[in-house]
Short mmCIF file of C-alpha atoms and ligand atoms in Angstrom, two decimals:
data_model
loop_
_atom_site.label_atom_id
_atom_site.label_comp_id
_atom_site.label_asym_id
_atom_site.label_seq_id
_atom_site.Cartn_x
_atom_site.Cartn_y
_atom_site.Cartn_z
CA MET H 1 93.31 100.95 96.36
CA ALA H 2 96.60 99.72 94.96
CA THR H 3 96.76 96.12 93.89
CA ILE H 4 99.57 93.72 93.06
CA LEU H 5 99.51 92.49 89.46
CA GLY H 6 100.72 88.93 89.78
CA SER H 7 99.95 85.52 91.11
CA PRO H 8 98.34 84.79 94.45
CA LEU H 9 100.68 83.29 97.03
CA PRO H 10 98.40 81.90 99.74
CA ASN H 11 101.28 80.39 101.72
CA ILE H 12 103.27 83.65 101.94
CA PRO H 13 104.98 83.89 105.35
CA TRP H 14 102.96 86.39 107.33
CA GLN H 15 102.27 88.01 110.69
CA ASN H 16 99.65 90.71 111.18
CA LYS H 17 100.86 94.17 112.08
CA PRO H 18 101.19 94.50 115.86
CA ALA H 19 98.96 97.20 117.39
CA ASP H 20 102.03 99.08 118.66
CA ALA H 21 104.00 98.98 115.37
CA ARG H 22 105.23 102.46 114.44
CA GLY H 23 106.11 102.16 110.80
CA VAL H 24 104.67 100.97 107.52
CA VAL H 25 106.98 97.91 107.61
CA TRP H 26 107.07 95.63 110.64
CA ARG H 27 109.48 92.88 111.65
CA TYR H 28 108.80 89.17 112.15
CA ASP H 29 108.74 88.67 115.89
CA ALA H 30 111.10 85.67 115.82
CA ASN H 31 113.82 87.41 113.77
CA PRO H 32 116.43 86.59 112.72
CA ILE H 33 115.06 83.66 110.71
CA ILE H 34 118.50 82.43 109.58
CA PRO H 35 121.31 82.37 112.15
CA ARG H 36 124.91 82.98 111.15
CA ASP H 37 125.98 79.43 112.01
CA LEU H 38 123.32 77.42 110.16
CA LEU H 39 126.08 75.71 108.11
CA PRO H 40 129.08 73.95 109.65
CA ASP H 41 131.50 76.51 108.21
CA SER H 42 129.38 79.64 107.79
CA ASN H 43 130.55 82.86 109.39
CA SER H 44 127.37 84.66 108.37
CA ILE H 45 124.26 84.18 106.16
CA PHE H 46 122.62 87.42 105.04
CA ASN H 47 121.65 89.52 101.96
CA SER H 48 119.87 86.54 100.42
CA ALA H 49 117.12 85.95 97.86
CA VAL H 50 114.06 83.72 98.06
CA VAL H 51 111.21 82.89 95.67
CA SER H 52 108.15 80.68 95.66
CA TYR H 53 108.98 77.32 94.13
CA GLN H 54 106.71 74.33 93.48
CA GLY H 55 104.24 75.23 96.22
CA ALA H 56 107.05 75.88 98.70
CA PHE H 57 110.12 78.16 98.63
CA ALA H 58 113.67 78.12 97.30
CA GLY H 59 116.48 80.61 97.34
CA VAL H 60 120.07 81.60 96.82
CA PHE H 61 121.90 82.62 99.96
CA ARG H 62 124.95 84.70 100.62
CA CYS H 63 127.05 82.54 102.93
CA ASP H 64 130.40 83.97 103.93
CA ASP H 65 132.51 81.07 105.14
CA THR H 66 134.94 80.88 108.05
CA ARG H 67 137.77 81.79 105.69
CA ARG H 68 135.65 84.92 105.11
CA GLU H 69 135.16 84.10 101.46
CA MET H 70 131.86 85.21 99.94
CA GLN H 71 129.92 82.27 98.47
CA LEU H 72 126.45 81.54 97.10
CA HIS H 73 124.48 78.50 98.31
CA ALA H 74 121.08 77.16 97.25
CA GLY H 75 118.37 76.45 99.82
CA ARG H 76 114.82 75.13 100.23
CA SER H 77 112.03 75.78 102.69
CA GLN H 78 108.48 74.55 103.22
CA ASP H 79 107.29 77.72 104.98
CA GLY H 80 109.72 80.46 103.85
CA ILE H 81 110.97 80.82 107.41
CA HIS H 82 112.87 77.64 108.29
CA TRP H 83 115.56 77.01 105.70
CA ASN H 84 117.59 74.04 104.63
CA ILE H 85 120.69 75.45 102.93
CA SER H 86 123.10 73.25 101.02
CA PRO H 87 126.49 73.11 102.77
CA ARG H 88 128.22 73.10 99.37
CA ARG H 89 128.43 76.33 97.40
CA ILE H 90 126.72 76.56 94.02
CA GLN H 91 129.03 75.22 91.28
CA PHE H 92 127.92 77.25 88.27
CA ILE H 93 128.02 75.48 84.92
CA ALA H 94 129.53 77.68 82.18
CA ASP H 95 130.71 76.85 78.66
CA ASP H 96 133.39 79.51 78.65
CA THR H 97 136.26 79.02 81.09
CA GLU H 98 136.75 82.77 81.25
CA ILE H 99 133.30 83.09 82.80
CA ALA H 100 133.54 79.90 84.86
CA ARG H 101 136.60 81.04 86.85
CA TRP H 102 135.02 81.68 90.24
CA GLN H 103 136.35 84.48 92.45
CA TYR H 104 133.49 85.38 94.77
CA GLY H 105 129.76 86.07 94.73
CA TYR H 106 127.53 88.06 97.01
CA ASP H 107 124.16 89.81 97.39
CA PRO H 108 122.14 87.50 95.07
CA ARG H 109 118.69 88.26 93.67
CA VAL H 110 116.42 85.62 92.11
CA CYS H 111 113.79 86.45 89.49
CA TRP H 112 111.28 84.25 87.66
CA ILE H 113 110.96 85.33 84.02
CA GLU H 114 108.80 83.32 81.63
CA ASP H 115 110.16 79.81 82.10
CA ARG H 116 113.08 79.87 84.51
CA TYR H 117 114.61 81.46 87.57
CA TYR H 118 117.40 83.91 86.87
CA VAL H 119 120.01 84.67 89.49
CA THR H 120 121.96 87.93 89.48
CA TRP H 121 124.65 88.74 91.99
CA CYS H 122 127.74 90.79 92.61
CA ASN H 123 130.35 88.65 90.85
CA GLY H 124 134.11 88.93 91.16
CA TYR H 125 135.61 89.47 87.70
CA HIS H 126 138.61 91.78 88.04
CA GLY H 127 136.48 93.70 90.48
CA PRO H 128 132.80 93.47 91.34
CA THR H 129 130.32 93.29 88.47
CA ILE H 130 126.88 91.79 87.77
CA GLY H 131 126.96 88.00 87.39
CA ALA H 132 123.97 86.23 85.84
CA ALA H 133 122.79 82.63 85.69
CA TYR H 134 119.60 80.63 85.42
CA THR H 135 118.19 77.52 87.01
CA HIS H 136 115.06 75.43 86.66
CA ASP H 137 115.44 73.38 89.81
CA PHE H 138 117.86 75.10 92.23
CA GLU H 139 120.22 72.13 91.65
CA SER H 140 121.92 73.01 88.33
CA PHE H 141 122.79 76.65 87.70
CA TYR H 142 123.92 77.76 84.23
CA GLN H 143 126.09 80.84 84.25
CA LEU H 144 125.70 83.50 81.56
CA GLU H 145 128.03 86.31 80.53
CA ASN H 146 128.52 88.99 83.15
CA ALA H 147 125.82 91.52 82.39
CA LEU H 148 127.86 94.68 82.76
CA LEU H 149 131.45 95.88 83.07
CA PRO H 150 133.12 96.19 86.46
CA PHE H 151 132.56 98.02 88.70
CA ASN H 152 128.92 97.45 89.40
CA ARG H 153 126.68 96.01 92.12
CA ASN H 154 123.02 95.46 92.97
CA GLY H 155 121.93 94.07 89.61
CA VAL H 156 118.18 93.43 89.89
CA LEU H 157 116.02 92.06 87.05
CA PHE H 158 112.41 93.01 86.39
CA PRO H 159 110.09 89.97 86.48
CA ARG H 160 108.93 90.41 82.88
CA LYS H 161 110.27 91.86 79.66
CA ILE H 162 109.61 95.55 79.16
CA GLY H 163 109.12 96.71 75.57
CA GLY H 164 110.08 93.18 74.50
CA ARG H 165 113.45 93.20 76.30
CA TYR H 166 114.86 91.93 79.59
CA ALA H 167 115.28 94.84 81.98
CA MET H 168 117.68 95.34 84.87
CA LEU H 169 118.50 97.93 87.50
CA SER H 170 122.12 98.27 88.64
CA ARG H 171 124.40 100.56 90.55
CA PRO H 172 127.75 101.46 88.94
CA SER H 173 130.37 101.68 91.69
CA ASP H 174 134.08 101.33 92.45
CA ASN H 175 136.42 98.57 93.61
CA GLY H 176 136.12 99.43 97.30
CA HIS H 177 133.42 100.44 99.74
CA THR H 178 132.02 102.98 97.24
CA PRO H 179 131.21 106.38 98.74
CA PHE H 180 128.72 107.19 95.91
CA GLY H 181 126.07 105.44 93.84
CA ASP H 182 122.93 106.00 91.80
CA ILE H 183 120.49 103.49 90.30
CA TYR H 184 120.50 102.96 86.49
CA TYR H 185 118.31 100.93 84.13
CA SER H 186 119.51 98.74 81.21
CA GLU H 187 117.81 96.52 78.65
CA SER H 188 118.82 93.37 76.78
CA PRO H 189 117.23 91.38 73.94
CA ASP H 190 118.89 88.14 75.07
CA MET H 191 120.30 88.44 78.65
CA THR H 192 123.79 88.74 77.11
CA PHE H 193 124.06 92.17 75.48
CA TRP H 194 122.92 95.05 77.67
CA GLY H 195 122.34 98.63 76.54
CA ARG H 196 119.84 101.51 76.33
CA HIS H 197 121.13 102.62 79.73
CA ARG H 198 118.95 105.12 81.55
CA TYR H 199 119.41 107.05 84.78
CA VAL H 200 116.71 106.21 87.34
CA MET H 201 117.51 108.00 90.58
CA GLY H 202 120.33 109.15 92.82
CA THR H 203 121.09 110.11 96.37
CA LYS H 204 118.89 112.43 98.45
CA GLY H 205 119.12 113.76 101.96
CA GLY H 206 119.50 111.93 105.24
CA TRP H 207 119.31 108.13 105.26
CA GLN H 208 119.94 107.97 101.46
CA SER H 209 122.60 110.68 101.16
CA THR H 210 125.73 108.58 100.38
CA LYS H 211 124.49 105.93 97.89
CA ILE H 212 121.42 103.91 96.99
CA GLY H 213 120.85 100.52 95.34
CA ALA H 214 117.90 98.43 94.18
CA GLY H 215 116.76 95.75 96.62
CA PRO H 216 114.24 93.01 95.79
CA VAL H 217 112.94 92.29 92.29
CA PRO H 218 110.37 95.08 91.68
CA ILE H 219 106.74 94.16 92.40
CA GLU H 220 104.29 95.04 89.62
CA THR H 221 101.25 96.99 90.86
CA ASP H 222 98.53 98.96 89.11
CA GLU H 223 100.25 102.15 90.33
CA GLY H 224 103.69 101.28 88.94
CA TRP H 225 106.68 99.09 89.79
CA LEU H 226 107.06 98.99 93.55
CA LEU H 227 110.80 99.16 94.16
CA ILE H 228 112.15 98.60 97.65
CA TYR H 229 115.72 99.86 97.79
CA HIS H 230 118.54 100.53 100.23
CA GLY H 231 119.98 103.90 101.05
CA VAL H 232 123.18 104.68 102.91
CA LEU H 233 124.06 107.48 105.29
CA THR H 234 127.66 108.13 106.34
CA SER H 235 127.76 108.68 110.10
CA CYS H 236 130.85 109.44 112.17
CA ASN H 237 130.82 105.70 112.94
CA GLY H 238 130.56 104.48 109.32
CA PHE H 239 127.79 103.58 106.88
CA VAL H 240 124.15 103.07 107.99
CA TYR H 241 121.99 101.02 105.58
CA SER H 242 118.20 101.62 105.64
CA MET H 243 115.29 100.70 103.34
CA GLY H 244 113.09 103.00 101.31
CA ALA H 245 110.57 102.49 98.52
CA ALA H 246 109.69 104.06 95.17
CA LEU H 247 107.11 103.69 92.42
CA LEU H 248 108.51 103.51 88.88
CA ASP H 249 106.57 103.91 85.64
CA LEU H 250 105.40 100.54 84.33
CA ASP H 251 106.45 101.09 80.70
CA GLN H 252 109.43 103.38 81.27
CA PRO H 253 110.79 102.26 84.64
CA TRP H 254 113.58 104.88 84.63
CA LYS H 255 110.83 107.42 85.36
CA VAL H 256 110.33 107.73 89.11
CA ILE H 257 106.75 108.61 90.05
CA TYR H 258 107.13 108.69 93.84
CA ARG H 259 109.93 107.98 96.29
CA THR H 260 109.98 108.00 100.09
CA ALA H 261 111.73 110.88 101.82
CA PRO H 262 111.69 108.97 105.15
CA TYR H 263 113.04 105.43 105.40
CA ILE H 264 110.56 102.58 105.75
CA LEU H 265 112.88 100.51 107.96
CA SER H 266 116.23 101.38 109.50
CA PRO H 267 118.58 99.33 111.68
CA GLN H 268 117.17 99.60 115.18
CA THR H 269 117.06 96.11 116.70
CA LEU H 270 120.03 94.38 118.29
CA TYR H 271 120.49 91.98 115.34
CA GLU H 272 120.46 94.90 112.87
CA CYS H 273 122.77 97.09 114.95
CA VAL H 274 125.30 94.50 116.15
CA GLY H 275 127.23 92.08 113.95
CA ASP H 276 130.16 91.95 111.56
CA VAL H 277 129.06 95.25 110.02
CA PRO H 278 126.82 97.15 112.45
CA ASN H 279 123.74 99.15 111.41
CA VAL H 280 122.81 97.38 108.18
CA ALA H 281 119.31 96.48 106.95
CA PHE H 282 119.83 95.29 103.36
CA PRO H 283 116.76 93.98 101.45
CA CYS H 284 117.39 91.46 98.64
CA ALA H 285 114.03 89.71 98.13
CA ALA H 286 110.28 90.12 98.54
CA LEU H 287 107.37 87.72 98.19
CA ALA H 288 103.99 89.19 97.28
CA ASP H 289 100.45 87.81 97.41
CA SER H 290 98.19 89.49 94.84
CA ALA H 291 95.04 88.14 96.58
CA THR H 292 95.66 89.90 99.91
CA GLY H 293 98.29 92.57 99.11
CA ARG H 294 100.68 90.98 101.59
CA ILE H 295 104.42 91.52 101.09
CA ALA H 296 107.21 89.65 102.91
CA ILE H 297 110.64 91.28 102.70
CA TYR H 298 113.88 89.32 103.27
CA TYR H 299 116.82 91.42 104.38
CA GLY H 300 120.35 91.02 105.64
CA CYS H 301 120.95 92.26 109.18
CA ALA H 302 124.35 93.67 110.20
CA ASP H 303 126.02 91.56 107.48
CA THR H 304 125.54 88.58 109.80
CA VAL H 305 122.01 87.07 109.83
CA THR H 306 118.82 87.16 107.74
CA GLY H 307 115.61 88.86 108.84
CA LEU H 308 112.02 88.96 107.62
CA ALA H 309 109.66 91.95 107.62
CA PHE H 310 106.13 92.57 106.37
CA ALA H 311 104.10 95.26 104.64
CA GLN H 312 100.63 95.64 103.09
CA VAL H 313 100.70 96.95 99.53
CA GLU H 314 97.89 99.54 99.96
CA GLU H 315 99.41 100.95 103.12
CA LEU H 316 102.94 100.99 101.68
CA ILE H 317 101.87 102.71 98.45
CA ASP H 318 99.81 105.27 100.40
CA PHE H 319 102.89 105.94 102.51
CA ILE H 320 105.15 106.35 99.44
CA LYS H 321 102.67 108.77 97.85
CA SER H 322 102.08 110.86 100.93
CA ASN H 323 105.78 110.99 101.96
CA SER H 324 107.35 111.46 98.56
CA ALA H 325 110.26 113.62 97.48
CA VAL H 326 111.28 112.76 93.91
C1 BMA U 1 127.81 96.72 100.58
C2 BMA U 1 127.74 95.24 100.20
C3 BMA U 1 126.72 94.55 101.04
C4 BMA U 1 126.86 94.86 102.51
C5 BMA U 1 127.00 96.34 102.73
C6 BMA U 1 127.27 96.70 104.17
O1 BMA U 1 128.83 97.36 99.88
O2 BMA U 1 129.01 94.66 100.44
O3 BMA U 1 126.88 93.16 100.88
O4 BMA U 1 125.73 94.39 103.20
O5 BMA U 1 128.04 96.86 101.95
O6 BMA U 1 128.50 96.20 104.60
#
């Protein structure tokens, strides 16, 4: 039986799997948990990242405003479901004015490593690249050098150093809506200089045939890093974003052990299929409880609202292994 290697999280948001659920991942029955208009001037709140924080929850949220500018906002929650998001965007603190010049930010991830929460996001710097910052309190955020050159998206840190170095997945891309994309791995001794780039995995058939990108911070299990990721299919009506999962080697995470041939969740409900960008289920965060194997996945729905879904680690890992095409 697969187990999560990490801390217990007894207050993880949770609903048992309904008897009639079809898949290995099931949705919260009161989705979406965050409406598009939670803030006075938000057009949409989606593709957002949450973590456990001081016995409750905190996060960084993608809030596109009514000018349709892409901003990052901090938020807090007692239960991980009802969120209080700051109406003011995060004002990153940076020593270097070159780094501090804010263009836009989207699709954040938040990762606890050693003594602080790191935030990575798609940062505007002459095109999209991987922005990085850290916070201790979700009040003050200290911006670091951009991790990689443009064009890149979906920068996702591992929650501990690997071989003594910080480790990150990313997805080199282009300056537009990118009709390609594979996942790569990079390492850094100091969160500033990134190298030792390795290829992890690329597109496959069907739901993941156009491009793929890492989703939540990988979850460490005794069977490998559990990576939930998004995959994109190009239909005659545009892109369709679904979720899949893979197991990566614990010491050499660029080595893929298993990877789902079927999706684990695809846009099928009204709030996933209808919105500013229809047919998008885009995971950016997951909470995990090592005591029970419960996993709560936060995902953007139709680029408009935020949803919550659940999985059990044993069942999900069994599914990955028995439906794998590496
Ligand atoms: C990607 C990103 C995501 C978005 C998705 C679907 O390129 O911009 O933020 O959810 O497209 O529009």
